[in-house]
CSV table of C-alpha atoms in Angstrom, one decimal:
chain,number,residue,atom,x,y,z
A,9,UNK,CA,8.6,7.7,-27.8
A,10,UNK,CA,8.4,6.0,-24.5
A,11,UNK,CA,5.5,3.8,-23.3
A,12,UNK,CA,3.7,4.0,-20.1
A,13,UNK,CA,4.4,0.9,-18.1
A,14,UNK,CA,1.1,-1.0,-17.3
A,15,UNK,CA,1.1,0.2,-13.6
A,16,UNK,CA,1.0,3.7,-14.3
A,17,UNK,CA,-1.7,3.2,-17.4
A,18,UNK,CA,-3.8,1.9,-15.0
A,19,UNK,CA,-2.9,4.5,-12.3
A,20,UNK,CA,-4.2,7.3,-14.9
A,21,UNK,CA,-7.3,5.6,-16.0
A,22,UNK,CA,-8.3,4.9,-12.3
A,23,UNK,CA,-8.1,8.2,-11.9
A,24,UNK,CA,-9.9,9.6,-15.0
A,25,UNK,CA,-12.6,7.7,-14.0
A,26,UNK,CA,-12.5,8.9,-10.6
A,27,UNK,CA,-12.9,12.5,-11.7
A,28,UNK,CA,-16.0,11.7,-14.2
A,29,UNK,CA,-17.6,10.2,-10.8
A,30,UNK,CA,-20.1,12.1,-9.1
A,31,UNK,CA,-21.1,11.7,-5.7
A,32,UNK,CA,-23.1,9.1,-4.4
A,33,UNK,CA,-27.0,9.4,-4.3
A,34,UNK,CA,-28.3,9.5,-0.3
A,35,UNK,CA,-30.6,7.0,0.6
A,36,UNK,CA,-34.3,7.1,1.1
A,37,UNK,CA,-33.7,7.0,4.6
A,38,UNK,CA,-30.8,9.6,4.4
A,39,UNK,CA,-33.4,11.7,2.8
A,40,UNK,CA,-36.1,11.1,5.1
A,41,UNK,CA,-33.5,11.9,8.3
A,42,UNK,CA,-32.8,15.2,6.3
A,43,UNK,CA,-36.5,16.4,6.4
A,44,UNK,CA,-37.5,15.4,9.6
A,45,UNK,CA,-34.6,17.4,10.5
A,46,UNK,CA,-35.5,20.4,8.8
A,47,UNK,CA,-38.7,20.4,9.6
A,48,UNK,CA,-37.9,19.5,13.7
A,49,UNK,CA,-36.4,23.4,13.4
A,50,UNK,CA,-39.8,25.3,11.5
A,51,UNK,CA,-42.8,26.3,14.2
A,52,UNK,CA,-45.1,27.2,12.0
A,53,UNK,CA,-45.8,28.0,8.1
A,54,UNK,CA,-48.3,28.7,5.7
A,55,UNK,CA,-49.1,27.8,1.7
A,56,UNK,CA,-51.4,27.9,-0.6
A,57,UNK,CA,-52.8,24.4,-1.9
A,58,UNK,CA,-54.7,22.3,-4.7
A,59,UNK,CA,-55.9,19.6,-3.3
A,60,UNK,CA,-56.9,16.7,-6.3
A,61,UNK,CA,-59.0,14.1,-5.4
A,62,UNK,CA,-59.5,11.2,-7.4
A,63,UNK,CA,-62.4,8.5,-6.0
A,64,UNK,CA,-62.2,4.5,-6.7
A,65,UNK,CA,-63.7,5.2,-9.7
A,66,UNK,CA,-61.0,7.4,-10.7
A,67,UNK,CA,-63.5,10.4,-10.3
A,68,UNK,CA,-61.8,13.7,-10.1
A,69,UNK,CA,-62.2,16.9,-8.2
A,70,UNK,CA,-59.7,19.4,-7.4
A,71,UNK,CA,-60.1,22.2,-4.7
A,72,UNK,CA,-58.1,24.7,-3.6
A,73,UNK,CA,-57.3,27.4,-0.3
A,74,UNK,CA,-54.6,27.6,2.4
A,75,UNK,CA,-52.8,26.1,5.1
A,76,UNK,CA,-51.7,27.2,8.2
A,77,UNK,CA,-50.2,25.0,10.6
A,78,UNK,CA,-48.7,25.9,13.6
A,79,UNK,CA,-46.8,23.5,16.6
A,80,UNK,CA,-47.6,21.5,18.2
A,81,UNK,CA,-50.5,20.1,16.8
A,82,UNK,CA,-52.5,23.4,15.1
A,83,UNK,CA,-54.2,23.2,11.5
A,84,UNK,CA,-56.2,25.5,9.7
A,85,UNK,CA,-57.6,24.4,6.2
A,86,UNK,CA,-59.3,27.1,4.4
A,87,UNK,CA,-61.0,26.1,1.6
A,88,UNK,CA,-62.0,28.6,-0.9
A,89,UNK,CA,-64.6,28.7,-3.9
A,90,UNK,CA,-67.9,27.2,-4.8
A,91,UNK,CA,-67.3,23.9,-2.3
A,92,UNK,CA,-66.3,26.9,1.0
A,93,UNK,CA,-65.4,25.1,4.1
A,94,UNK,CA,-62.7,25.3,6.7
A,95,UNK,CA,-61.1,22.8,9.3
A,96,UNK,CA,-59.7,24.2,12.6
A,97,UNK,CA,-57.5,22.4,15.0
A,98,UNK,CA,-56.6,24.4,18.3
A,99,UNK,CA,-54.4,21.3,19.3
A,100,UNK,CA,-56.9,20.0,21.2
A,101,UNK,CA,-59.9,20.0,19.4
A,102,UNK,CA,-61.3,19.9,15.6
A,103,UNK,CA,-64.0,21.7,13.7
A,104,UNK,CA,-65.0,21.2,10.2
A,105,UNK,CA,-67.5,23.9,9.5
A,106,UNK,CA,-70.2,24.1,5.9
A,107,UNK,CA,-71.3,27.5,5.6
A,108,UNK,CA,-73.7,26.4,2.6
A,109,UNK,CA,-75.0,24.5,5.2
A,110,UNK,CA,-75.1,26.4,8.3
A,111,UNK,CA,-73.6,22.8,9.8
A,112,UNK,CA,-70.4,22.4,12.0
A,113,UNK,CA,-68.9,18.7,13.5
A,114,UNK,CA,-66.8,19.2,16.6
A,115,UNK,CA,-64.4,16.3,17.9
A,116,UNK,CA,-61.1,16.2,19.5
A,117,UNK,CA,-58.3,16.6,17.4
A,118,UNK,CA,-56.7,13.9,15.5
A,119,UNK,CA,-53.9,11.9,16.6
A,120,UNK,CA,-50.6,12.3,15.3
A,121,UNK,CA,-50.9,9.0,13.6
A,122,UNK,CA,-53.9,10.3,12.0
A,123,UNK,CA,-52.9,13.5,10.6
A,124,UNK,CA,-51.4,13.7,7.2
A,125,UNK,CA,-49.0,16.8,7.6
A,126,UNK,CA,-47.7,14.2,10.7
A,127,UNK,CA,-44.6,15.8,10.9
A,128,UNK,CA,-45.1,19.3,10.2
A,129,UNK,CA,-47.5,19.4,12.7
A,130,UNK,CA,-44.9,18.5,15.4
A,131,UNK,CA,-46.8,15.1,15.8
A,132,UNK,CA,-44.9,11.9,14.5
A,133,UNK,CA,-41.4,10.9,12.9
A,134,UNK,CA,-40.9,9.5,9.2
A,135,UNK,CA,-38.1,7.5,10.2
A,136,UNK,CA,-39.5,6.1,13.4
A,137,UNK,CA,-43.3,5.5,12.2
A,138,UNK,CA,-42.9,4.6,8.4
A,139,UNK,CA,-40.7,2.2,6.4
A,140,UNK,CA,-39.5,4.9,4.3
A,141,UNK,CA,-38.5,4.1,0.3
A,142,UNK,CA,-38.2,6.2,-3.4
A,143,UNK,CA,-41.2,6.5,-5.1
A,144,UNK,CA,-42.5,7.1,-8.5
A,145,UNK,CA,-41.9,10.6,-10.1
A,146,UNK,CA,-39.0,11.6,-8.6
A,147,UNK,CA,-36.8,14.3,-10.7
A,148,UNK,CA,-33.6,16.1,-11.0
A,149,UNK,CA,-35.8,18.6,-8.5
A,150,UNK,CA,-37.3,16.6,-6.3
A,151,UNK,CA,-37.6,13.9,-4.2
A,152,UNK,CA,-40.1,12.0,-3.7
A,153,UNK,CA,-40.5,9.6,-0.8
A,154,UNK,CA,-42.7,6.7,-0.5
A,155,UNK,CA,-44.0,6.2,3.3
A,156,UNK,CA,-45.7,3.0,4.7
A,157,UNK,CA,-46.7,3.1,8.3
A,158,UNK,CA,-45.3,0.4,10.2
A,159,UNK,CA,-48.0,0.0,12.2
A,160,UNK,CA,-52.1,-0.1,10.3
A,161,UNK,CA,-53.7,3.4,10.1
A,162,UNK,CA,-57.2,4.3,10.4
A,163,UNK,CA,-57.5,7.2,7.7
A,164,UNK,CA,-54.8,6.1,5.0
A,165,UNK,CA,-52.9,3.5,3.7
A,166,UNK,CA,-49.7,5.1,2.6
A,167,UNK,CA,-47.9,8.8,2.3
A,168,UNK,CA,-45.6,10.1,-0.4
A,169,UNK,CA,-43.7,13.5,0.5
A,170,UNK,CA,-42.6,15.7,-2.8
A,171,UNK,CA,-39.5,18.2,-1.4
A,172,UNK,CA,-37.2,20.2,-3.2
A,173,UNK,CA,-33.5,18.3,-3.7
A,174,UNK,CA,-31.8,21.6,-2.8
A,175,UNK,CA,-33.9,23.1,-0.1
A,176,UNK,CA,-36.0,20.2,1.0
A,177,UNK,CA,-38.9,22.9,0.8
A,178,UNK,CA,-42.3,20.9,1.1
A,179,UNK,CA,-44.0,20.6,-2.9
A,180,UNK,CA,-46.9,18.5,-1.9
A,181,UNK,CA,-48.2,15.2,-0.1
A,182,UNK,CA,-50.4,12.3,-1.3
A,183,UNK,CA,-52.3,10.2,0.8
A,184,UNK,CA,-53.5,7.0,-0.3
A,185,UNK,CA,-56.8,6.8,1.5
A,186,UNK,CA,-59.0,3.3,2.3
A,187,UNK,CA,-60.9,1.9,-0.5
A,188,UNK,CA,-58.5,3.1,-3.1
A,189,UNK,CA,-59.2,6.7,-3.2
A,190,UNK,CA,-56.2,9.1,-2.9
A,191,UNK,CA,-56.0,12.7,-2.7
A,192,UNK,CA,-52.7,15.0,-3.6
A,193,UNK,CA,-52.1,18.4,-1.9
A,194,UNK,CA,-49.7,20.8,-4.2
A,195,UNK,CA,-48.6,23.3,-1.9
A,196,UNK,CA,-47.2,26.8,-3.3
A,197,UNK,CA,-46.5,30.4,-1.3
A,198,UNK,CA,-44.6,28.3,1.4
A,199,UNK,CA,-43.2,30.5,4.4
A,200,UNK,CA,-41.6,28.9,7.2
A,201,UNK,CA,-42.0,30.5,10.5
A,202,UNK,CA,-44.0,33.5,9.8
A,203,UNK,CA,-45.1,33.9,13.7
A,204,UNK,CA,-48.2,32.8,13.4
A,205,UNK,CA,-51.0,33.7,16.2
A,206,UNK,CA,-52.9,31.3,18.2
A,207,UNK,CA,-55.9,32.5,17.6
A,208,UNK,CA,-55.5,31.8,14.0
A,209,UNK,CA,-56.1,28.5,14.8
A,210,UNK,CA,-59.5,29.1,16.9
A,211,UNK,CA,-63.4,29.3,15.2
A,212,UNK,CA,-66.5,30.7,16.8
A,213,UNK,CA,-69.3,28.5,15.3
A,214,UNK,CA,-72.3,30.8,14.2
A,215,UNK,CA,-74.9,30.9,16.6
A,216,UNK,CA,-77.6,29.0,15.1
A,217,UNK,CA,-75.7,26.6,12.9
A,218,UNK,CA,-76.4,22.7,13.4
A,219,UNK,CA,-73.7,21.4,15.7
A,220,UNK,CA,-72.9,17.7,15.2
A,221,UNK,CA,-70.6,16.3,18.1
A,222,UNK,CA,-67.9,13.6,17.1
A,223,UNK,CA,-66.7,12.1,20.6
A,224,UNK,CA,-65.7,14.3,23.8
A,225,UNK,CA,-63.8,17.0,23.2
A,226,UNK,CA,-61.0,18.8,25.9
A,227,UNK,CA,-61.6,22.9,25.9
């Protein structure tokens, strides 16, 4: 029986290792890229959410309703059950609206830098306006991506972006709020670009509710 010289020994483990190799995991950044990117090309889409809050005090409450958001700049939050209220954003201005209490708040509409669905709403860039890493909790499913705005924030402190590995189909968002408090949206029922109507995004305030004004507001 013949032996294999040295060279070709280590020729055919080289290779043999080679073949048990898989391919190299992308970047946070790579990943990052990847969404924007996907989600440059979606107008609009809606979901269902759970929202969980958890306080300072790591005092819980979970809610839940849907989402529409529409480009650039349109949000509807619908929030359903005991704790009813809804958030409208025409792209220009904002209304949060109580029915238990009869009590709306008008402003403008938030900023891009102020909004947590940045992104989706056509407002902001991951890889331009946060230093983008891996975070916690990240699975054979999923990535998870860990986003600190370079520059200070007003309403948060830091994002994390849950998307599918295959699909890079939005799971859910948490914001990392001032003071500690966070609150994580689960988003389920996703549809990308289900031609969603403008006027979705409009809300007649009941004629004798309290109206609080927040700043001036462009109609």
């Amino acid at each position: 029986m013949s032996l294999l010289s040295p060279c070709v020994f280590a020729a055919l483990v080289t290779l043999g290792a080679a073949a048990g190799q898989t391919a190299p995991e992308p970047s946070a950044e790579e990943v990052a890229s990847q969404l924007q990117k996907k989600y440059d090309a979606i107008r609009d889409f809606s979901a269902d959410f759970v929202q969980q809050h958890e306080s300072m005090l790591k005092r819980k409450r979970e809610e839940r309703g849907t989402l529409l958001v529409k480009k650039p700049g349109k949000m509807r939050w619908q929030y359903k059950g005991a704790d009813e209220k809804v958030f409208v954003s025409n792209g220009t201005r904002m209304i949060q609206y109580l029915p238990q209490e009869n009590r709306a708040i008008e402003g403008p509409a938030p900023d891009g830098d102020e909004v947590a669905v940045f992104f989706l709403a056509g407002r902001g860039h991951i890889t331009r306006d946060f230093n983008v890493s891996f975070a916690k909790g990240g699975s054979a499913d999923a990535w998870v991506l860990r986003l600190e705005p370079k520059q200070p924030q007003r309403e948060y402190d830091w994002l994390e972006v849950t998307a599918d590995r295959k699909t890079l189909r939005l799971l859910g968002f948490t914001v990392g709020e001032k003071q500690g408090s966070r609150s994580t949206f689960t988003l389920s029922n996703f549809k990308e670009n289900p031609g969603l109507a403008d006027k979705a995004f409009e809300f007649s305030i009941p004629r004798e509710a309290e109206i609080i004004h927040v700043g001036p507001v462009k109609r």
